[in-house]
Amino acid sequence: MKAIYPGSFDPITNGHLDIIQRAAHLCTELIVAVLQNSEKQSYFLIEERLDMIKKATQNLKNVRVRSFEGLSVELCREEKADCLIRGMRDIGDFRFEWEAAQLNKNLGSIETLFLMTNTQYAFLSSSRVREIARLGGNVAHWVPESTHKYLFPSKEG
Ligand code: ADP
């Protein structure tokens, strides 16, 4: 099975990485697709988000990282992928993900497979990580090492 895990990854967290590792185990090939959205301002540049994910997944041989714009269903067609992978943290995610999955099924007959969060990451989001890092908090346990230097550029020199 060839699957695509799309998202903003702004930045990648250990919650995302956990989903990537578990999905990679289930797939022959997993593409992590980073959304480049000209309508929505991201905190990190697309090149930075790609670099963080590539470094964090370099030991996973069946994982490829790329950017994309536009609809996930078009990306699935282009890549000839079998399905989308999404992570699910709580009932808040469910509402949004349910609608997106229905749309993708209708737009392009694309199935979405959900992996439930590992409970230790259930509270974790990119926006919380950015906020805690901005306030000087320690996020070392919540993001891959490749993300540290982007969150704390001055400490790394
Ligand atoms: P979006 O694609 O909505 O911009 P993200 O890039 O933050 O959101 O997340 C991409 C996918 O990863 C989504 O399916 C989201 O629910 C999931 N995800 C985000 N954080 C976690 C986490 N801590 N545990 C499990 N899944 C997560």
PDB file of N, CA and C in Angstrom, residues 82-154:
ATOM      1  N   ASP A  82      -2.702   4.978  -2.726  1.00  0.00           N
ATOM      2  CA  ASP A  82      -3.935   4.240  -2.419  1.00  0.00           C
ATOM      3  C   ASP A  82      -4.817   4.962  -1.410  1.00  0.00           C
ATOM      4  N   CYS A  83      -4.207   5.730  -0.525  1.00  0.00           N
ATOM      5  CA  CYS A  83      -5.027   6.344   0.524  1.00  0.00           C
ATOM      6  C   CYS A  83      -4.276   7.492   1.203  1.00  0.00           C
ATOM      7  N   LEU A  84      -5.037   8.226   1.997  1.00  0.00           N
ATOM      8  CA  LEU A  84      -4.466   9.268   2.850  1.00  0.00           C
ATOM      9  C   LEU A  84      -4.368   8.732   4.271  1.00  0.00           C
ATOM     10  N   ILE A  85      -3.369   9.184   4.990  1.00  0.00           N
ATOM     11  CA  ILE A  85      -3.221   8.873   6.422  1.00  0.00           C
ATOM     12  C   ILE A  85      -3.436  10.176   7.183  1.00  0.00           C
ATOM     13  N   ARG A  86      -4.193  10.128   8.262  1.00  0.00           N
ATOM     14  CA  ARG A  86      -4.320  11.291   9.146  1.00  0.00           C
ATOM     15  C   ARG A  86      -4.244  10.820  10.587  1.00  0.00           C
ATOM     16  N   GLY A  87      -3.785  11.699  11.457  1.00  0.00           N
ATOM     17  CA  GLY A  87      -3.733  11.394  12.884  1.00  0.00           C
ATOM     18  C   GLY A  87      -4.982  11.942  13.560  1.00  0.00           C
ATOM     19  N   MET A  88      -5.373  11.309  14.646  1.00  0.00           N
ATOM     20  CA  MET A  88      -6.586  11.750  15.356  1.00  0.00           C
ATOM     21  C   MET A  88      -6.260  11.858  16.842  1.00  0.00           C
ATOM     22  N   ARG A  89      -6.431  13.069  17.387  1.00  0.00           N
ATOM     23  CA  ARG A  89      -6.119  13.249  18.805  1.00  0.00           C
ATOM     24  C   ARG A  89      -7.347  13.132  19.686  1.00  0.00           C
ATOM     25  N   ASP A  90      -8.408  13.800  19.299  1.00  0.00           N
ATOM     26  CA  ASP A  90      -9.580  13.882  20.178  1.00  0.00           C
ATOM     27  C   ASP A  90     -10.818  14.180  19.351  1.00  0.00           C
ATOM     28  N   ILE A  91     -11.895  14.453  20.065  1.00  0.00           N
ATOM     29  CA  ILE A  91     -13.170  14.710  19.404  1.00  0.00           C
ATOM     30  C   ILE A  91     -13.130  15.982  18.551  1.00  0.00           C
ATOM     31  N   GLY A  92     -12.258  16.923  18.944  1.00  0.00           N
ATOM     32  CA  GLY A  92     -12.075  18.152  18.161  1.00  0.00           C
ATOM     33  C   GLY A  92     -11.512  17.827  16.784  1.00  0.00           C
ATOM     34  N   ASP A  93     -10.497  16.971  16.742  1.00  0.00           N
ATOM     35  CA  ASP A  93      -9.937  16.527  15.462  1.00  0.00           C
ATOM     36  C   ASP A  93     -10.995  15.775  14.671  1.00  0.00           C
ATOM     37  N   PHE A  94     -11.790  14.966  15.366  1.00  0.00           N
ATOM     38  CA  PHE A  94     -12.749  14.093  14.680  1.00  0.00           C
ATOM     39  C   PHE A  94     -13.689  14.898  13.789  1.00  0.00           C
ATOM     40  N   ARG A  95     -14.224  15.969  14.309  1.00  0.00           N
ATOM     41  CA  ARG A  95     -15.189  16.801  13.576  1.00  0.00           C
ATOM     42  C   ARG A  95     -14.571  17.276  12.249  1.00  0.00           C
ATOM     43  N   PHE A  96     -13.373  17.857  12.356  1.00  0.00           N
ATOM     44  CA  PHE A  96     -12.684  18.391  11.174  1.00  0.00           C
ATOM     45  C   PHE A  96     -12.306  17.257  10.212  1.00  0.00           C
ATOM     46  N   GLU A  97     -11.739  16.188  10.781  1.00  0.00           N
ATOM     47  CA  GLU A  97     -11.235  15.091   9.948  1.00  0.00           C
ATOM     48  C   GLU A  97     -12.369  14.341   9.252  1.00  0.00           C
ATOM     49  N   TRP A  98     -13.494  14.221   9.951  1.00  0.00           N
ATOM     50  CA  TRP A  98     -14.647  13.531   9.371  1.00  0.00           C
ATOM     51  C   TRP A  98     -15.099  14.254   8.114  1.00  0.00           C
ATOM     52  N   GLU A  99     -15.185  15.593   8.195  1.00  0.00           N
ATOM     53  CA  GLU A  99     -15.614  16.375   7.035  1.00  0.00           C
ATOM     54  C   GLU A  99     -14.603  16.258   5.888  1.00  0.00           C
ATOM     55  N   ALA A 100     -13.315  16.378   6.225  1.00  0.00           N
ATOM     56  CA  ALA A 100     -12.277  16.310   5.192  1.00  0.00           C
ATOM     57  C   ALA A 100     -12.283  14.938   4.518  1.00  0.00           C
ATOM     58  N   ALA A 101     -12.465  13.880   5.313  1.00  0.00           N
ATOM     59  CA  ALA A 101     -12.475  12.519   4.750  1.00  0.00           C
ATOM     60  C   ALA A 101     -13.672  12.329   3.820  1.00  0.00           C
ATOM     61  N   GLN A 102     -14.835  12.879   4.221  1.00  0.00           N
ATOM     62  CA  GLN A 102     -16.022  12.767   3.363  1.00  0.00           C
ATOM     63  C   GLN A 102     -15.798  13.514   2.047  1.00  0.00           C
ATOM     64  N   LEU A 103     -15.203  14.704   2.150  1.00  0.00           N
ATOM     65  CA  LEU A 103     -14.939  15.493   0.945  1.00  0.00           C
ATOM     66  C   LEU A 103     -13.986  14.758   0.004  1.00  0.00           C
ATOM     67  N   ASN A 104     -12.918  14.214   0.573  1.00  0.00           N
ATOM     68  CA  ASN A 104     -11.925  13.529  -0.257  1.00  0.00           C
ATOM     69  C   ASN A 104     -12.496  12.268  -0.895  1.00  0.00           C
ATOM     70  N   LYS A 105     -13.395  11.611  -0.183  1.00  0.00           N
ATOM     71  CA  LYS A 105     -14.053  10.422  -0.729  1.00  0.00           C
ATOM     72  C   LYS A 105     -14.941  10.833  -1.911  1.00  0.00           C
ATOM     73  N   ASN A 106     -15.637  11.951  -1.741  1.00  0.00           N
ATOM     74  CA  ASN A 106     -16.534  12.422  -2.802  1.00  0.00           C
ATOM     75  C   ASN A 106     -15.773  13.014  -3.983  1.00  0.00           C
ATOM     76  N   LEU A 107     -14.716  13.771  -3.672  1.00  0.00           N
ATOM     77  CA  LEU A 107     -13.968  14.448  -4.741  1.00  0.00           C
ATOM     78  C   LEU A 107     -13.151  13.483  -5.593  1.00  0.00           C
ATOM     79  N   GLY A 108     -12.560  12.488  -4.957  1.00  0.00           N
ATOM     80  CA  GLY A 108     -11.627  11.652  -5.716  1.00  0.00           C
ATOM     81  C   GLY A 108     -11.631  10.188  -5.342  1.00  0.00           C
ATOM     82  N   SER A 109     -12.702   9.717  -4.687  1.00  0.00           N
ATOM     83  CA  SER A 109     -12.785   8.310  -4.248  1.00  0.00           C
ATOM     84  C   SER A 109     -11.555   7.893  -3.449  1.00  0.00           C
ATOM     85  N   ILE A 110     -11.042   8.826  -2.674  1.00  0.00           N
ATOM     86  CA  ILE A 110      -9.849   8.524  -1.883  1.00  0.00           C
ATOM     87  C   ILE A 110     -10.252   8.168  -0.456  1.00  0.00           C
ATOM     88  N   GLU A 111      -9.767   7.022   0.004  1.00  0.00           N
ATOM     89  CA  GLU A 111     -10.027   6.599   1.387  1.00  0.00           C
ATOM     90  C   GLU A 111      -9.043   7.299   2.326  1.00  0.00           C
ATOM     91  N   THR A 112      -9.494   7.594   3.533  1.00  0.00           N
ATOM     92  CA  THR A 112      -8.601   8.142   4.561  1.00  0.00           C
ATOM     93  C   THR A 112      -8.509   7.138   5.699  1.00  0.00           C
ATOM     94  N   LEU A 113      -7.294   6.782   6.056  1.00  0.00           N
ATOM     95  CA  LEU A 113      -7.072   5.889   7.201  1.00  0.00           C
ATOM     96  C   LEU A 113      -6.601   6.738   8.383  1.00  0.00           C
ATOM     97  N   PHE A 114      -7.183   6.478   9.553  1.00  0.00           N
ATOM     98  CA  PHE A 114      -6.839   7.260  10.746  1.00  0.00           C
ATOM     99  C   PHE A 114      -6.047   6.422  11.730  1.00  0.00           C
ATOM    100  N   LEU A 115      -5.012   7.021  12.253  1.00  0.00           N
ATOM    101  CA  LEU A 115      -4.274   6.397  13.352  1.00  0.00           C
ATOM    102  C   LEU A 115      -4.515   7.247  14.594  1.00  0.00           C
ATOM    103  N   MET A 116      -4.934   6.575  15.676  1.00  0.00           N
ATOM    104  CA  MET A 116      -5.173   7.321  16.912  1.00  0.00           C
ATOM    105  C   MET A 116      -3.834   7.739  17.508  1.00  0.00           C
ATOM    106  N   THR A 117      -3.839   8.921  18.095  1.00  0.00           N
ATOM    107  CA  THR A 117      -2.612   9.421  18.718  1.00  0.00           C
ATOM    108  C   THR A 117      -2.119   8.478  19.811  1.00  0.00           C
ATOM    109  N   ASN A 118      -0.837   8.466  19.976  1.00  0.00           N
ATOM    110  CA  ASN A 118      -0.237   7.842  21.138  1.00  0.00           C
ATOM    111  C   ASN A 118      -0.601   8.757  22.321  1.00  0.00           C
ATOM    112  N   THR A 119      -1.145   8.197  23.403  1.00  0.00           N
ATOM    113  CA  THR A 119      -1.716   9.065  24.451  1.00  0.00           C
ATOM    114  C   THR A 119      -0.724  10.102  24.984  1.00  0.00           C
ATOM    115  N   GLN A 120       0.553   9.765  24.957  1.00  0.00           N
ATOM    116  CA  GLN A 120       1.521  10.746  25.487  1.00  0.00           C
ATOM    117  C   GLN A 120       1.601  12.004  24.625  1.00  0.00           C
ATOM    118  N   TYR A 121       1.065  11.937  23.378  1.00  0.00           N
ATOM    119  CA  TYR A 121       1.097  13.106  22.498  1.00  0.00           C
ATOM    120  C   TYR A 121      -0.292  13.683  22.235  1.00  0.00           C
ATOM    121  N   ALA A 122      -1.268  13.235  22.998  1.00  0.00           N
ATOM    122  CA  ALA A 122      -2.664  13.614  22.727  1.00  0.00           C
ATOM    123  C   ALA A 122      -2.899  15.118  22.844  1.00  0.00           C
ATOM    124  N   PHE A 123      -2.107  15.790  23.633  1.00  0.00           N
ATOM    125  CA  PHE A 123      -2.278  17.235  23.868  1.00  0.00           C
ATOM    126  C   PHE A 123      -1.380  18.070  22.948  1.00  0.00           C
ATOM    127  N   LEU A 124      -0.586  17.392  22.134  1.00  0.00           N
ATOM    128  CA  LEU A 124       0.509  18.068  21.432  1.00  0.00           C
ATOM    129  C   LEU A 124       0.089  18.597  20.056  1.00  0.00           C
ATOM    130  N   SER A 125       0.376  19.867  19.806  1.00  0.00           N
ATOM    131  CA  SER A 125       0.117  20.443  18.479  1.00  0.00           C
ATOM    132  C   SER A 125       1.274  21.371  18.120  1.00  0.00           C
ATOM    133  N   SER A 126       1.422  21.640  16.841  1.00  0.00           N
ATOM    134  CA  SER A 126       2.485  22.543  16.382  1.00  0.00           C
ATOM    135  C   SER A 126       2.320  23.926  17.003  1.00  0.00           C
ATOM    136  N   SER A 127       1.078  24.400  17.093  1.00  0.00           N
ATOM    137  CA  SER A 127       0.867  25.757  17.619  1.00  0.00           C
ATOM    138  C   SER A 127       1.252  25.834  19.097  1.00  0.00           C
ATOM    139  N   ARG A 128       0.967  24.763  19.881  1.00  0.00           N
ATOM    140  CA  ARG A 128       1.357  24.773  21.307  1.00  0.00           C
ATOM    141  C   ARG A 128       2.881  24.768  21.439  1.00  0.00           C
ATOM    142  N   VAL A 129       3.530  23.967  20.591  1.00  0.00           N
ATOM    143  CA  VAL A 129       4.993  23.904  20.634  1.00  0.00           C
ATOM    144  C   VAL A 129       5.586  25.286  20.333  1.00  0.00           C
ATOM    145  N   ARG A 130       5.056  25.949  19.308  1.00  0.00           N
ATOM    146  CA  ARG A 130       5.566  27.290  18.944  1.00  0.00           C
ATOM    147  C   ARG A 130       5.378  28.262  20.103  1.00  0.00           C
ATOM    148  N   GLU A 131       4.213  28.203  20.738  1.00  0.00           N
ATOM    149  CA  GLU A 131       3.890  29.128  21.828  1.00  0.00           C
ATOM    150  C   GLU A 131       4.804  28.891  23.038  1.00  0.00           C
ATOM    151  N   ILE A 132       4.979  27.628  23.413  1.00  0.00           N
ATOM    152  CA  ILE A 132       5.811  27.319  24.583  1.00  0.00           C
ATOM    153  C   ILE A 132       7.267  27.712  24.311  1.00  0.00           C
ATOM    154  N   ALA A 133       7.735  27.425  23.090  1.00  0.00           N
ATOM    155  CA  ALA A 133       9.115  27.781  22.743  1.00  0.00           C
ATOM    156  C   ALA A 133       9.293  29.303  22.779  1.00  0.00           C
ATOM    157  N   ARG A 134       8.306  30.021  22.279  1.00  0.00           N
ATOM    158  CA  ARG A 134       8.374  31.499  22.272  1.00  0.00           C
ATOM    159  C   ARG A 134       8.463  32.053  23.686  1.00  0.00           C
ATOM    160  N   LEU A 135       7.791  31.378  24.631  1.00  0.00           N
ATOM    161  CA  LEU A 135       7.790  31.850  26.023  1.00  0.00           C
ATOM    162  C   LEU A 135       8.981  31.295  26.818  1.00  0.00           C
ATOM    163  N   GLY A 136       9.859  30.583  26.126  1.00  0.00           N
ATOM    164  CA  GLY A 136      11.080  30.105  26.765  1.00  0.00           C
ATOM    165  C   GLY A 136      10.938  28.760  27.450  1.00  0.00           C
ATOM    166  N   GLY A 137       9.837  28.053  27.220  1.00  0.00           N
ATOM    167  CA  GLY A 137       9.627  26.737  27.842  1.00  0.00           C
ATOM    168  C   GLY A 137      10.432  25.643  27.149  1.00  0.00           C
ATOM    169  N   ASN A 138      10.545  24.520  27.835  1.00  0.00           N
ATOM    170  CA  ASN A 138      11.323  23.402  27.312  1.00  0.00           C
ATOM    171  C   ASN A 138      10.431  22.469  26.493  1.00  0.00           C
ATOM    172  N   VAL A 139      10.705  22.366  25.196  1.00  0.00           N
ATOM    173  CA  VAL A 139       9.899  21.486  24.340  1.00  0.00           C
ATOM    174  C   VAL A 139      10.721  20.300  23.828  1.00  0.00           C
ATOM    175  N   ALA A 140      11.875  20.072  24.465  1.00  0.00           N
ATOM    176  CA  ALA A 140      12.804  19.049  23.975  1.00  0.00           C
ATOM    177  C   ALA A 140      12.164  17.662  23.851  1.00  0.00           C
ATOM    178  N   HIS A 141      11.215  17.342  24.747  1.00  0.00           N
ATOM    179  CA  HIS A 141      10.603  16.010  24.698  1.00  0.00           C
ATOM    180  C   HIS A 141       9.474  15.923  23.674  1.00  0.00           C
ATOM    181  N   TRP A 142       9.117  17.034  23.086  1.00  0.00           N
ATOM    182  CA  TRP A 142       7.926  17.056  22.231  1.00  0.00           C
ATOM    183  C   TRP A 142       8.205  17.214  20.751  1.00  0.00           C
ATOM    184  N   VAL A 143       9.460  17.548  20.428  1.00  0.00           N
ATOM    185  CA  VAL A 143       9.799  17.707  19.008  1.00  0.00           C
ATOM    186  C   VAL A 143      11.062  16.911  18.693  1.00  0.00           C
ATOM    187  N   PRO A 144      11.214  16.450  17.426  1.00  0.00           N
ATOM    188  CA  PRO A 144      12.449  15.765  17.058  1.00  0.00           C
ATOM    189  C   PRO A 144      13.630  16.727  17.163  1.00  0.00           C
ATOM    190  N   GLU A 145      14.811  16.156  17.291  1.00  0.00           N
ATOM    191  CA  GLU A 145      16.002  16.991  17.459  1.00  0.00           C
ATOM    192  C   GLU A 145      16.194  17.962  16.288  1.00  0.00           C
ATOM    193  N   SER A 146      15.808  17.517  15.101  1.00  0.00           N
ATOM    194  CA  SER A 146      15.971  18.356  13.898  1.00  0.00           C
ATOM    195  C   SER A 146      15.163  19.648  13.985  1.00  0.00           C
ATOM    196  N   THR A 147      14.173  19.668  14.887  1.00  0.00           N
ATOM    197  CA  THR A 147      13.322  20.857  15.012  1.00  0.00           C
ATOM    198  C   THR A 147      13.921  21.879  15.977  1.00  0.00           C
ATOM    199  N   HIS A 148      14.788  21.408  16.910  1.00  0.00           N
ATOM    200  CA  HIS A 148      15.316  22.298  17.956  1.00  0.00           C
ATOM    201  C   HIS A 148      15.968  23.543  17.387  1.00  0.00           C
ATOM    202  N   LYS A 149      16.845  23.338  16.396  1.00  0.00           N
ATOM    203  CA  LYS A 149      17.630  24.490  15.920  1.00  0.00           C
ATOM    204  C   LYS A 149      16.752  25.533  15.232  1.00  0.00           C
ATOM    205  N   TYR A 150      15.580  25.105  14.762  1.00  0.00           N
ATOM    206  CA  TYR A 150      14.670  26.083  14.150  1.00  0.00           C
ATOM    207  C   TYR A 150      13.873  26.837  15.214  1.00  0.00           C
ATOM    208  N   LEU A 151      13.593  26.136  16.324  1.00  0.00           N
ATOM    209  CA  LEU A 151      12.839  26.789  17.403  1.00  0.00           C
ATOM    210  C   LEU A 151      13.722  27.688  18.248  1.00  0.00           C
ATOM    211  N   PHE A 152      15.006  27.268  18.368  1.00  0.00           N
ATOM    212  CA  PHE A 152      15.941  28.041  19.211  1.00  0.00           C
ATOM    213  C   PHE A 152      17.200  28.351  18.405  1.00  0.00           C
ATOM    214  N   PRO A 153      17.090  29.166  17.341  1.00  0.00           N
ATOM    215  CA  PRO A 153      18.235  29.388  16.449  1.00  0.00           C
ATOM    216  C   PRO A 153      19.430  29.981  17.166  1.00  0.00           C
ATOM    217  N   SER A 154      19.228  30.891  18.144  1.00  0.00           N
ATOM    218  CA  SER A 154      20.379  31.572  18.752  1.00  0.00           C
ATOM    219  C   SER A 154      21.197  30.605  19.619  1.00  0.00           C
TER     220      SER A 154
END
